[in-house]
């Protein structure tokens, strides 16, 4: 009961909360893609709106470029606002559904309030005094009435709905069930879970089924891929929802067991008397579709409450899937706000997605370290982190935008359409991208658990939740640049961009910023290692698990392990437990930690590490680490200058057709050369007037030219000459601006306008 009480009353987010965040991410990604499909891609007014931005009269070059880029940016920003309405509409409808379902369920169950019945008196006796409004008992009548009870209502008007046959249960079981349902109300998971269930149903009925019907009628070139991806997203949502429903039962069991007025083992006795599950329940459990854990699993969690505070590799894989599904939609929305800084938009998308991921996995690993869970050990955490990276890769390819080449396969592809599928990319490149993600995920997991240990993660205490929140913020900053750069690199790889454009994403300033970020990330571990270095008197008792048998103890540091944590080191030496368990009869004696250690009475055991020169200062360490990590992320995002803009601002790469990766000889004897190995422009003697005035060829040269055609003065002058010879107002204006100072800095408006104009030409042929 003491351990259960400590976990339930912890200021750290409970497992139910973090798993609900996963569901929100996946549901939001599905709603945003469906909105883009119906309201943007399914309507033909958006291409006309962008083509209307083309100037019809000549004006000053700077004015032409400013009006054109601003107009296209406004149209794409409007598209982003429309796409953002999808998740907001899903949330609003889910709130309405939850409010209506609460009333309709009472009507459907034919439930009536009871205030003076024996069951109502049992509920009044079990409900604690002075903890908010007292719940009202409603009794359910009608068909299919069993012996169950469920929590309902709101925080202000809590309800317990019991079946009419519930009175046949023994009083001990009735009290145990009521305590369990009251724990649901105290943990405030009733409304959140109902909201999640409503969002899942809306995603199925309002998104998946209508899109499936539309694709069945007119599948097109992308129908099969979209149907498979929608099925996968729906399966992820369903499995995540079932996991949420199972975990909330464990939290409620611990809350019921933590009730100080409850008889000892009352919850365990009630679960032990439950009917064992049948074959159908076992099958649903193996498939991950069970909404309630089996009595055996619930008893195991009651016996060892820390089991529910772990983070398995499967949960990390699901988190990665959610991150991969939501990243592209989120980043394209951000890119619409900063059309001239696409690479920065990817970094911002990485920051937002990193915070969302950290809100799940960093909090979970922090909890695991606080209770000494085995999932926080080095190898298990590394495997879980690798599963997180693999999930990001799978999620990026299971997203709806990776179903195919939208520009090539649809006639109404808008500015938010881009090629993301890696199916046509050489296997070596896909393998390299996957290995990079999995290795990065493993390193992130090891770093997160090390950070939690370095900052002394605890279950309770005034600094427990703030330190965890700071760790989440620091983790998001750490993930921003690598995650955003990986997705941008993968996008350019999928679009078959030229090698110099792809590698420009991770140029010298990027590496300098990443190294600075890594140094900042290692600050907490280095500070903790320095503060915990043993002196001449021996090692800390908190480190006895890593010490050998007979090691002397210099001082006692407790409050970092619970009673269920391992109580012996590798050499058999007992190690410390928490103050709450130290007062129990079975607690190990701290004086037994070393053979010749001094005897320390129990009243000297403190919840916090002793003050002194060796004590780590979490706030100072976190502040230093955050400053360095933020500086490194800013250096990587802003340190490249205008030379990196072409690699970041490319939106027409998806028009590059797939070509063989190795030169080959055709049956006719002609040699086939990969597109990225062809010269950017024909030789000077072959540049006829017809070639120079062909907009498609010139725009193709811009696509294949990479950053050199903008940064090299001679090639920039050559590019300006080509653009000036075209019959296009925007490209001629860009040429005039570029010719002003060929050796000076690149004019960003001319660069972005050229890329946008060629992008519209490739998309709509005009």
JSON list of N, CA and C in Angstrom, two decimals, residues 79-150:
[
{"chain": "A", "resi": 79, "resn": "UNK", "atom": "N", "xyz": [-4.25, 27.38, -47.35]},
{"chain": "A", "resi": 79, "resn": "UNK", "atom": "CA", "xyz": [-4.37, 25.93, -47.39]},
{"chain": "A", "resi": 79, "resn": "UNK", "atom": "C", "xyz": [-4.01, 25.31, -46.05]},
{"chain": "A", "resi": 80, "resn": "UNK", "atom": "N", "xyz": [-2.95, 25.82, -45.43]},
{"chain": "A", "resi": 80, "resn": "UNK", "atom": "CA", "xyz": [-2.53, 25.28, -44.14]},
{"chain": "A", "resi": 80, "resn": "UNK", "atom": "C", "xyz": [-3.59, 25.53, -43.08]},
{"chain": "A", "resi": 81, "resn": "UNK", "atom": "N", "xyz": [-4.21, 26.71, -43.12]},
{"chain": "A", "resi": 81, "resn": "UNK", "atom": "CA", "xyz": [-5.28, 27.00, -42.16]},
{"chain": "A", "resi": 81, "resn": "UNK", "atom": "C", "xyz": [-6.45, 26.05, -42.36]},
{"chain": "A", "resi": 82, "resn": "UNK", "atom": "N", "xyz": [-6.76, 25.74, -43.62]},
{"chain": "A", "resi": 82, "resn": "UNK", "atom": "CA", "xyz": [-7.85, 24.80, -43.89]},
{"chain": "A", "resi": 82, "resn": "UNK", "atom": "C", "xyz": [-7.50, 23.41, -43.37]},
{"chain": "A", "resi": 83, "resn": "UNK", "atom": "N", "xyz": [-6.25, 22.98, -43.59]},
{"chain": "A", "resi": 83, "resn": "UNK", "atom": "CA", "xyz": [-5.82, 21.67, -43.11]},
{"chain": "A", "resi": 83, "resn": "UNK", "atom": "C", "xyz": [-5.84, 21.62, -41.60]},
{"chain": "A", "resi": 84, "resn": "UNK", "atom": "N", "xyz": [-5.47, 22.72, -40.95]},
{"chain": "A", "resi": 84, "resn": "UNK", "atom": "CA", "xyz": [-5.46, 22.75, -39.49]},
{"chain": "A", "resi": 84, "resn": "UNK", "atom": "C", "xyz": [-6.87, 22.65, -38.92]},
{"chain": "A", "resi": 85, "resn": "UNK", "atom": "N", "xyz": [-7.87, 22.99, -39.70]},
{"chain": "A", "resi": 85, "resn": "UNK", "atom": "CA", "xyz": [-9.25, 22.88, -39.21]},
{"chain": "A", "resi": 85, "resn": "UNK", "atom": "C", "xyz": [-9.65, 21.44, -38.95]},
{"chain": "A", "resi": 86, "resn": "UNK", "atom": "N", "xyz": [-8.98, 20.48, -39.59]},
{"chain": "A", "resi": 86, "resn": "UNK", "atom": "CA", "xyz": [-9.33, 19.07, -39.39]},
{"chain": "A", "resi": 86, "resn": "UNK", "atom": "C", "xyz": [-9.15, 18.62, -37.95]},
{"chain": "A", "resi": 87, "resn": "UNK", "atom": "N", "xyz": [-7.93, 18.74, -37.38]},
{"chain": "A", "resi": 87, "resn": "UNK", "atom": "CA", "xyz": [-7.78, 18.36, -35.97]},
{"chain": "A", "resi": 87, "resn": "UNK", "atom": "C", "xyz": [-8.65, 19.17, -35.02]},
{"chain": "A", "resi": 88, "resn": "UNK", "atom": "N", "xyz": [-8.83, 20.47, -35.31]},
{"chain": "A", "resi": 88, "resn": "UNK", "atom": "CA", "xyz": [-9.67, 21.28, -34.43]},
{"chain": "A", "resi": 88, "resn": "UNK", "atom": "C", "xyz": [-11.13, 20.83, -34.49]},
{"chain": "A", "resi": 89, "resn": "UNK", "atom": "N", "xyz": [-11.60, 20.51, -35.68]},
{"chain": "A", "resi": 89, "resn": "UNK", "atom": "CA", "xyz": [-12.97, 20.01, -35.81]},
{"chain": "A", "resi": 89, "resn": "UNK", "atom": "C", "xyz": [-13.12, 18.66, -35.12]},
{"chain": "A", "resi": 90, "resn": "UNK", "atom": "N", "xyz": [-12.10, 17.81, -35.22]},
{"chain": "A", "resi": 90, "resn": "UNK", "atom": "CA", "xyz": [-12.16, 16.53, -34.53]},
{"chain": "A", "resi": 90, "resn": "UNK", "atom": "C", "xyz": [-12.25, 16.72, -33.02]},
{"chain": "A", "resi": 91, "resn": "UNK", "atom": "N", "xyz": [-11.48, 17.67, -32.49]},
{"chain": "A", "resi": 91, "resn": "UNK", "atom": "CA", "xyz": [-11.53, 17.94, -31.06]},
{"chain": "A", "resi": 91, "resn": "UNK", "atom": "C", "xyz": [-12.89, 18.49, -30.65]},
{"chain": "A", "resi": 92, "resn": "UNK", "atom": "N", "xyz": [-13.43, 19.42, -31.43]},
{"chain": "A", "resi": 92, "resn": "UNK", "atom": "CA", "xyz": [-14.73, 20.00, -31.08]},
{"chain": "A", "resi": 92, "resn": "UNK", "atom": "C", "xyz": [-15.83, 18.95, -31.12]},
{"chain": "A", "resi": 93, "resn": "UNK", "atom": "N", "xyz": [-15.84, 18.12, -32.15]},
{"chain": "A", "resi": 93, "resn": "UNK", "atom": "CA", "xyz": [-16.86, 17.08, -32.24]},
{"chain": "A", "resi": 93, "resn": "UNK", "atom": "C", "xyz": [-16.70, 16.05, -31.14]},
{"chain": "A", "resi": 94, "resn": "UNK", "atom": "N", "xyz": [-15.46, 15.74, -30.77]},
{"chain": "A", "resi": 94, "resn": "UNK", "atom": "CA", "xyz": [-15.24, 14.79, -29.68]},
{"chain": "A", "resi": 94, "resn": "UNK", "atom": "C", "xyz": [-15.76, 15.35, -28.36]},
{"chain": "A", "resi": 95, "resn": "UNK", "atom": "N", "xyz": [-15.58, 16.65, -28.14]},
{"chain": "A", "resi": 95, "resn": "UNK", "atom": "CA", "xyz": [-16.11, 17.26, -26.91]},
{"chain": "A", "resi": 95, "resn": "UNK", "atom": "C", "xyz": [-17.63, 17.21, -26.89]},
{"chain": "A", "resi": 96, "resn": "UNK", "atom": "N", "xyz": [-18.25, 17.51, -28.02]},
{"chain": "A", "resi": 96, "resn": "UNK", "atom": "CA", "xyz": [-19.71, 17.44, -28.08]},
{"chain": "A", "resi": 96, "resn": "UNK", "atom": "C", "xyz": [-20.19, 16.00, -27.89]},
{"chain": "A", "resi": 97, "resn": "UNK", "atom": "N", "xyz": [-19.49, 15.07, -28.49]},
{"chain": "A", "resi": 97, "resn": "UNK", "atom": "CA", "xyz": [-19.88, 13.67, -28.35]},
{"chain": "A", "resi": 97, "resn": "UNK", "atom": "C", "xyz": [-19.76, 13.22, -26.89]},
{"chain": "A", "resi": 98, "resn": "UNK", "atom": "N", "xyz": [-18.69, 13.66, -26.23]},
{"chain": "A", "resi": 98, "resn": "UNK", "atom": "CA", "xyz": [-18.53, 13.25, -24.83]},
{"chain": "A", "resi": 98, "resn": "UNK", "atom": "C", "xyz": [-19.64, 13.82, -23.96]},
{"chain": "A", "resi": 99, "resn": "UNK", "atom": "N", "xyz": [-19.99, 15.08, -24.19]},
{"chain": "A", "resi": 99, "resn": "UNK", "atom": "CA", "xyz": [-21.06, 15.68, -23.39]},
{"chain": "A", "resi": 99, "resn": "UNK", "atom": "C", "xyz": [-22.40, 15.01, -23.65]},
{"chain": "A", "resi": 100, "resn": "UNK", "atom": "N", "xyz": [-22.67, 14.71, -24.93]},
{"chain": "A", "resi": 100, "resn": "UNK", "atom": "CA", "xyz": [-23.95, 14.07, -25.24]},
{"chain": "A", "resi": 100, "resn": "UNK", "atom": "C", "xyz": [-23.96, 12.61, -24.80]},
{"chain": "A", "resi": 101, "resn": "UNK", "atom": "N", "xyz": [-22.84, 11.92, -24.92]},
{"chain": "A", "resi": 101, "resn": "UNK", "atom": "CA", "xyz": [-22.81, 10.50, -24.58]},
{"chain": "A", "resi": 101, "resn": "UNK", "atom": "C", "xyz": [-23.04, 10.27, -23.10]},
{"chain": "A", "resi": 102, "resn": "UNK", "atom": "N", "xyz": [-22.59, 11.20, -22.28]},
{"chain": "A", "resi": 102, "resn": "UNK", "atom": "CA", "xyz": [-22.79, 11.05, -20.84]},
{"chain": "A", "resi": 102, "resn": "UNK", "atom": "C", "xyz": [-24.27, 11.03, -20.49]},
{"chain": "A", "resi": 103, "resn": "UNK", "atom": "N", "xyz": [-25.04, 11.85, -21.16]},
{"chain": "A", "resi": 103, "resn": "UNK", "atom": "CA", "xyz": [-26.48, 11.88, -20.89]},
{"chain": "A", "resi": 103, "resn": "UNK", "atom": "C", "xyz": [-27.21, 10.73, -21.59]},
{"chain": "A", "resi": 104, "resn": "UNK", "atom": "N", "xyz": [-26.79, 10.46, -22.83]},
{"chain": "A", "resi": 104, "resn": "UNK", "atom": "CA", "xyz": [-27.46, 9.40, -23.57]},
{"chain": "A", "resi": 104, "resn": "UNK", "atom": "C", "xyz": [-27.20, 8.03, -22.96]},
{"chain": "A", "resi": 105, "resn": "UNK", "atom": "N", "xyz": [-26.03, 7.83, -22.38]},
{"chain": "A", "resi": 105, "resn": "UNK", "atom": "CA", "xyz": [-25.75, 6.52, -21.79]},
{"chain": "A", "resi": 105, "resn": "UNK", "atom": "C", "xyz": [-26.67, 6.24, -20.61]},
{"chain": "A", "resi": 106, "resn": "UNK", "atom": "N", "xyz": [-26.96, 7.26, -19.80]},
{"chain": "A", "resi": 106, "resn": "UNK", "atom": "CA", "xyz": [-27.88, 7.05, -18.69]},
{"chain": "A", "resi": 106, "resn": "UNK", "atom": "C", "xyz": [-29.28, 6.72, -19.21]},
{"chain": "A", "resi": 107, "resn": "UNK", "atom": "N", "xyz": [-29.67, 7.39, -20.29]},
{"chain": "A", "resi": 107, "resn": "UNK", "atom": "CA", "xyz": [-30.98, 7.09, -20.87]},
{"chain": "A", "resi": 107, "resn": "UNK", "atom": "C", "xyz": [-30.99, 5.70, -21.51]},
{"chain": "A", "resi": 108, "resn": "UNK", "atom": "N", "xyz": [-29.91, 5.34, -22.18]},
{"chain": "A", "resi": 108, "resn": "UNK", "atom": "CA", "xyz": [-29.86, 4.02, -22.83]},
{"chain": "A", "resi": 108, "resn": "UNK", "atom": "C", "xyz": [-29.82, 2.89, -21.81]},
{"chain": "A", "resi": 109, "resn": "UNK", "atom": "N", "xyz": [-29.16, 3.12, -20.71]},
{"chain": "A", "resi": 109, "resn": "UNK", "atom": "CA", "xyz": [-29.08, 2.09, -19.67]},
{"chain": "A", "resi": 109, "resn": "UNK", "atom": "C", "xyz": [-30.32, 2.06, -18.77]},
{"chain": "A", "resi": 110, "resn": "UNK", "atom": "N", "xyz": [-31.22, 3.02, -18.97]},
{"chain": "A", "resi": 110, "resn": "UNK", "atom": "CA", "xyz": [-32.40, 3.13, -18.09]},
{"chain": "A", "resi": 110, "resn": "UNK", "atom": "C", "xyz": [-31.97, 3.25, -16.63]},
{"chain": "A", "resi": 111, "resn": "UNK", "atom": "N", "xyz": [-30.98, 4.07, -16.42]},
{"chain": "A", "resi": 111, "resn": "UNK", "atom": "CA", "xyz": [-30.44, 4.23, -15.07]},
{"chain": "A", "resi": 111, "resn": "UNK", "atom": "C", "xyz": [-31.24, 5.28, -14.31]},
{"chain": "A", "resi": 112, "resn": "UNK", "atom": "N", "xyz": [-31.38, 5.04, -13.02]},
{"chain": "A", "resi": 112, "resn": "UNK", "atom": "CA", "xyz": [-32.11, 5.95, -12.13]},
{"chain": "A", "resi": 112, "resn": "UNK", "atom": "C", "xyz": [-31.28, 6.20, -10.88]},
{"chain": "A", "resi": 113, "resn": "UNK", "atom": "N", "xyz": [-31.30, 7.41, -10.36]},
{"chain": "A", "resi": 113, "resn": "UNK", "atom": "CA", "xyz": [-30.52, 7.70, -9.15]},
{"chain": "A", "resi": 113, "resn": "UNK", "atom": "C", "xyz": [-31.15, 7.06, -7.91]},
{"chain": "A", "resi": 114, "resn": "UNK", "atom": "N", "xyz": [-30.31, 6.63, -7.03]},
{"chain": "A", "resi": 114, "resn": "UNK", "atom": "CA", "xyz": [-30.74, 6.05, -5.75]},
{"chain": "A", "resi": 114, "resn": "UNK", "atom": "C", "xyz": [-29.92, 6.69, -4.64]},
{"chain": "A", "resi": 115, "resn": "UNK", "atom": "N", "xyz": [-30.63, 7.10, -3.58]},
{"chain": "A", "resi": 115, "resn": "UNK", "atom": "CA", "xyz": [-29.96, 7.79, -2.48]},
{"chain": "A", "resi": 115, "resn": "UNK", "atom": "C", "xyz": [-30.07, 7.04, -1.15]},
{"chain": "A", "resi": 116, "resn": "UNK", "atom": "N", "xyz": [-31.05, 6.18, -1.01]},
{"chain": "A", "resi": 116, "resn": "UNK", "atom": "CA", "xyz": [-31.28, 5.53, 0.28]},
{"chain": "A", "resi": 116, "resn": "UNK", "atom": "C", "xyz": [-31.19, 4.01, 0.20]},
{"chain": "A", "resi": 117, "resn": "UNK", "atom": "N", "xyz": [-30.82, 3.45, -0.92]},
{"chain": "A", "resi": 117, "resn": "UNK", "atom": "CA", "xyz": [-30.72, 1.99, -1.05]},
{"chain": "A", "resi": 117, "resn": "UNK", "atom": "C", "xyz": [-29.49, 1.48, -0.32]},
{"chain": "A", "resi": 118, "resn": "UNK", "atom": "N", "xyz": [-29.41, 0.18, -0.06]},
{"chain": "A", "resi": 118, "resn": "UNK", "atom": "CA", "xyz": [-28.20, -0.38, 0.58]},
{"chain": "A", "resi": 118, "resn": "UNK", "atom": "C", "xyz": [-26.94, -0.11, -0.22]},
{"chain": "A", "resi": 119, "resn": "UNK", "atom": "N", "xyz": [-27.04, -0.16, -1.56]},
{"chain": "A", "resi": 119, "resn": "UNK", "atom": "CA", "xyz": [-25.85, 0.13, -2.36]},
{"chain": "A", "resi": 119, "resn": "UNK", "atom": "C", "xyz": [-25.42, 1.58, -2.20]},
{"chain": "A", "resi": 120, "resn": "UNK", "atom": "N", "xyz": [-26.37, 2.50, -2.12]},
{"chain": "A", "resi": 120, "resn": "UNK", "atom": "CA", "xyz": [-26.03, 3.90, -1.92]},
{"chain": "A", "resi": 120, "resn": "UNK", "atom": "C", "xyz": [-25.35, 4.11, -0.58]},
{"chain": "A", "resi": 121, "resn": "UNK", "atom": "N", "xyz": [-25.81, 3.40, 0.46]},
{"chain": "A", "resi": 121, "resn": "UNK", "atom": "CA", "xyz": [-25.17, 3.52, 1.77]},
{"chain": "A", "resi": 121, "resn": "UNK", "atom": "C", "xyz": [-23.76, 2.94, 1.75]},
{"chain": "A", "resi": 122, "resn": "UNK", "atom": "N", "xyz": [-23.55, 1.82, 1.00]},
{"chain": "A", "resi": 122, "resn": "UNK", "atom": "CA", "xyz": [-22.20, 1.27, 0.88]},
{"chain": "A", "resi": 122, "resn": "UNK", "atom": "C", "xyz": [-21.27, 2.25, 0.18]},
{"chain": "A", "resi": 123, "resn": "UNK", "atom": "N", "xyz": [-21.79, 2.91, -0.86]},
{"chain": "A", "resi": 123, "resn": "UNK", "atom": "CA", "xyz": [-20.97, 3.89, -1.57]},
{"chain": "A", "resi": 123, "resn": "UNK", "atom": "C", "xyz": [-20.64, 5.07, -0.68]},
{"chain": "A", "resi": 124, "resn": "UNK", "atom": "N", "xyz": [-21.62, 5.53, 0.11]},
{"chain": "A", "resi": 124, "resn": "UNK", "atom": "CA", "xyz": [-21.37, 6.65, 1.02]},
{"chain": "A", "resi": 124, "resn": "UNK", "atom": "C", "xyz": [-20.34, 6.28, 2.08]},
{"chain": "A", "resi": 125, "resn": "UNK", "atom": "N", "xyz": [-20.34, 5.01, 2.50]},
{"chain": "A", "resi": 125, "resn": "UNK", "atom": "CA", "xyz": [-19.37, 4.58, 3.51]},
{"chain": "A", "resi": 125, "resn": "UNK", "atom": "C", "xyz": [-17.96, 4.47, 2.94]},
{"chain": "A", "resi": 126, "resn": "UNK", "atom": "N", "xyz": [-17.86, 4.13, 1.65]},
{"chain": "A", "resi": 126, "resn": "UNK", "atom": "CA", "xyz": [-16.54, 3.96, 1.04]},
{"chain": "A", "resi": 126, "resn": "UNK", "atom": "C", "xyz": [-15.96, 5.29, 0.57]},
{"chain": "A", "resi": 127, "resn": "UNK", "atom": "N", "xyz": [-16.81, 6.20, 0.09]},
{"chain": "A", "resi": 127, "resn": "UNK", "atom": "CA", "xyz": [-16.33, 7.47, -0.46]},
{"chain": "A", "resi": 127, "resn": "UNK", "atom": "C", "xyz": [-15.69, 8.29, 0.64]},
{"chain": "A", "resi": 128, "resn": "UNK", "atom": "N", "xyz": [-14.48, 8.80, 0.41]},
{"chain": "A", "resi": 128, "resn": "UNK", "atom": "CA", "xyz": [-13.80, 9.59, 1.45]},
{"chain": "A", "resi": 128, "resn": "UNK", "atom": "C", "xyz": [-14.46, 10.94, 1.64]},
{"chain": "A", "resi": 129, "resn": "UNK", "atom": "N", "xyz": [-14.35, 11.45, 2.84]},
{"chain": "A", "resi": 129, "resn": "UNK", "atom": "CA", "xyz": [-14.90, 12.76, 3.17]},
{"chain": "A", "resi": 129, "resn": "UNK", "atom": "C", "xyz": [-13.91, 13.86, 2.78]},
{"chain": "A", "resi": 130, "resn": "UNK", "atom": "N", "xyz": [-14.46, 15.02, 2.37]},
{"chain": "A", "resi": 130, "resn": "UNK", "atom": "CA", "xyz": [-13.63, 16.19, 2.12]},
{"chain": "A", "resi": 130, "resn": "UNK", "atom": "C", "xyz": [-12.78, 16.14, 0.87]},
{"chain": "A", "resi": 131, "resn": "UNK", "atom": "N", "xyz": [-13.10, 15.30, -0.10]},
{"chain": "A", "resi": 131, "resn": "UNK", "atom": "CA", "xyz": [-12.33, 15.22, -1.34]},
{"chain": "A", "resi": 131, "resn": "UNK", "atom": "C", "xyz": [-13.20, 15.60, -2.53]},
{"chain": "A", "resi": 132, "resn": "UNK", "atom": "N", "xyz": [-13.87, 16.73, -2.44]},
{"chain": "A", "resi": 132, "resn": "UNK", "atom": "CA", "xyz": [-14.69, 17.19, -3.54]},
{"chain": "A", "resi": 132, "resn": "UNK", "atom": "C", "xyz": [-16.11, 16.68, -3.43]},
{"chain": "A", "resi": 133, "resn": "UNK", "atom": "N", "xyz": [-16.90, 16.88, -4.46]},
{"chain": "A", "resi": 133, "resn": "UNK", "atom": "CA", "xyz": [-18.30, 16.44, -4.45]},
{"chain": "A", "resi": 133, "resn": "UNK", "atom": "C", "xyz": [-18.40, 14.93, -4.29]},
{"chain": "A", "resi": 134, "resn": "UNK", "atom": "N", "xyz": [-19.37, 14.51, -3.53]},
{"chain": "A", "resi": 134, "resn": "UNK", "atom": "CA", "xyz": [-19.57, 13.09, -3.31]},
{"chain": "A", "resi": 134, "resn": "UNK", "atom": "C", "xyz": [-20.31, 12.49, -4.51]},
{"chain": "A", "resi": 135, "resn": "UNK", "atom": "N", "xyz": [-19.91, 11.32, -4.94]},
{"chain": "A", "resi": 135, "resn": "UNK", "atom": "CA", "xyz": [-20.56, 10.72, -6.12]},
{"chain": "A", "resi": 135, "resn": "UNK", "atom": "C", "xyz": [-21.98, 10.27, -5.81]},
{"chain": "A", "resi": 136, "resn": "UNK", "atom": "N", "xyz": [-22.81, 10.30, -6.84]},
{"chain": "A", "resi": 136, "resn": "UNK", "atom": "CA", "xyz": [-24.20, 9.86, -6.75]},
{"chain": "A", "resi": 136, "resn": "UNK", "atom": "C", "xyz": [-24.31, 8.50, -7.42]},
{"chain": "A", "resi": 137, "resn": "UNK", "atom": "N", "xyz": [-25.02, 7.60, -6.76]},
{"chain": "A", "resi": 137, "resn": "UNK", "atom": "CA", "xyz": [-25.20, 6.25, -7.30]},
{"chain": "A", "resi": 137, "resn": "UNK", "atom": "C", "xyz": [-26.40, 6.23, -8.24]},
{"chain": "A", "resi": 138, "resn": "UNK", "atom": "N", "xyz": [-26.17, 5.69, -9.43]},
{"chain": "A", "resi": 138, "resn": "UNK", "atom": "CA", "xyz": [-27.24, 5.42, -10.39]},
{"chain": "A", "resi": 138, "resn": "UNK", "atom": "C", "xyz": [-27.27, 3.92, -10.63]},
{"chain": "A", "resi": 139, "resn": "UNK", "atom": "N", "xyz": [-28.45, 3.36, -10.67]},
{"chain": "A", "resi": 139, "resn": "UNK", "atom": "CA", "xyz": [-28.63, 1.92, -10.85]},
{"chain": "A", "resi": 139, "resn": "UNK", "atom": "C", "xyz": [-29.19, 1.68, -12.24]},
{"chain": "A", "resi": 140, "resn": "UNK", "atom": "N", "xyz": [-28.55, 0.77, -12.95]},
{"chain": "A", "resi": 140, "resn": "UNK", "atom": "CA", "xyz": [-28.90, 0.46, -14.33]},
{"chain": "A", "resi": 140, "resn": "UNK", "atom": "C", "xyz": [-29.91, -0.68, -14.37]},
{"chain": "A", "resi": 141, "resn": "UNK", "atom": "N", "xyz": [-30.96, -0.51, -15.17]},
{"chain": "A", "resi": 141, "resn": "UNK", "atom": "CA", "xyz": [-31.98, -1.53, -15.36]},
{"chain": "A", "resi": 141, "resn": "UNK", "atom": "C", "xyz": [-32.07, -1.89, -16.84]},
{"chain": "A", "resi": 142, "resn": "UNK", "atom": "N", "xyz": [-32.84, -2.91, -17.14]},
{"chain": "A", "resi": 142, "resn": "UNK", "atom": "CA", "xyz": [-33.05, -3.30, -18.53]},
{"chain": "A", "resi": 142, "resn": "UNK", "atom": "C", "xyz": [-32.33, -4.58, -18.89]},
{"chain": "A", "resi": 143, "resn": "UNK", "atom": "N", "xyz": [-32.10, -4.76, -20.19]},
{"chain": "A", "resi": 143, "resn": "UNK", "atom": "CA", "xyz": [-31.48, -5.98, -20.68]},
{"chain": "A", "resi": 143, "resn": "UNK", "atom": "C", "xyz": [-29.98, -5.97, -20.45]},
{"chain": "A", "resi": 144, "resn": "UNK", "atom": "N", "xyz": [-29.43, -7.20, -20.50]},
{"chain": "A", "resi": 144, "resn": "UNK", "atom": "CA", "xyz": [-27.99, -7.41, -20.38]},
{"chain": "A", "resi": 144, "resn": "UNK", "atom": "C", "xyz": [-27.42, -6.72, -19.15]},
{"chain": "A", "resi": 145, "resn": "UNK", "atom": "N", "xyz": [-28.13, -6.84, -18.05]},
{"chain": "A", "resi": 145, "resn": "UNK", "atom": "CA", "xyz": [-27.67, -6.26, -16.80]},
{"chain": "A", "resi": 145, "resn": "UNK", "atom": "C", "xyz": [-26.90, -7.32, -16.04]},
{"chain": "A", "resi": 146, "resn": "UNK", "atom": "N", "xyz": [-25.70, -6.98, -15.62]},
{"chain": "A", "resi": 146, "resn": "UNK", "atom": "CA", "xyz": [-24.87, -7.94, -14.91]},
{"chain": "A", "resi": 146, "resn": "UNK", "atom": "C", "xyz": [-24.58, -7.49, -13.49]},
{"chain": "A", "resi": 147, "resn": "UNK", "atom": "N", "xyz": [-23.34, -7.68, -13.07]},
{"chain": "A", "resi": 147, "resn": "UNK", "atom": "CA", "xyz": [-22.94, -7.33, -11.70]},
{"chain": "A", "resi": 147, "resn": "UNK", "atom": "C", "xyz": [-21.71, -6.42, -11.79]},
{"chain": "A", "resi": 148, "resn": "UNK", "atom": "N", "xyz": [-21.81, -5.39, -12.60]},
{"chain": "A", "resi": 148, "resn": "UNK", "atom": "CA", "xyz": [-20.70, -4.48, -12.79]},
{"chain": "A", "resi": 148, "resn": "UNK", "atom": "C", "xyz": [-21.05, -3.09, -12.28]},
{"chain": "A", "resi": 149, "resn": "UNK", "atom": "N", "xyz": [-20.02, -2.26, -12.18]},
{"chain": "A", "resi": 149, "resn": "UNK", "atom": "CA", "xyz": [-20.18, -0.85, -11.86]},
{"chain": "A", "resi": 149, "resn": "UNK", "atom": "C", "xyz": [-19.15, -0.08, -12.65]},
{"chain": "A", "resi": 150, "resn": "UNK", "atom": "N", "xyz": [-19.46, 1.16, -12.97]},
{"chain": "A", "resi": 150, "resn": "UNK", "atom": "CA", "xyz": [-18.55, 1.97, -13.78]},
{"chain": "A", "resi": 150, "resn": "UNK", "atom": "C", "xyz": [-18.65, 3.42, -13.34]}
]
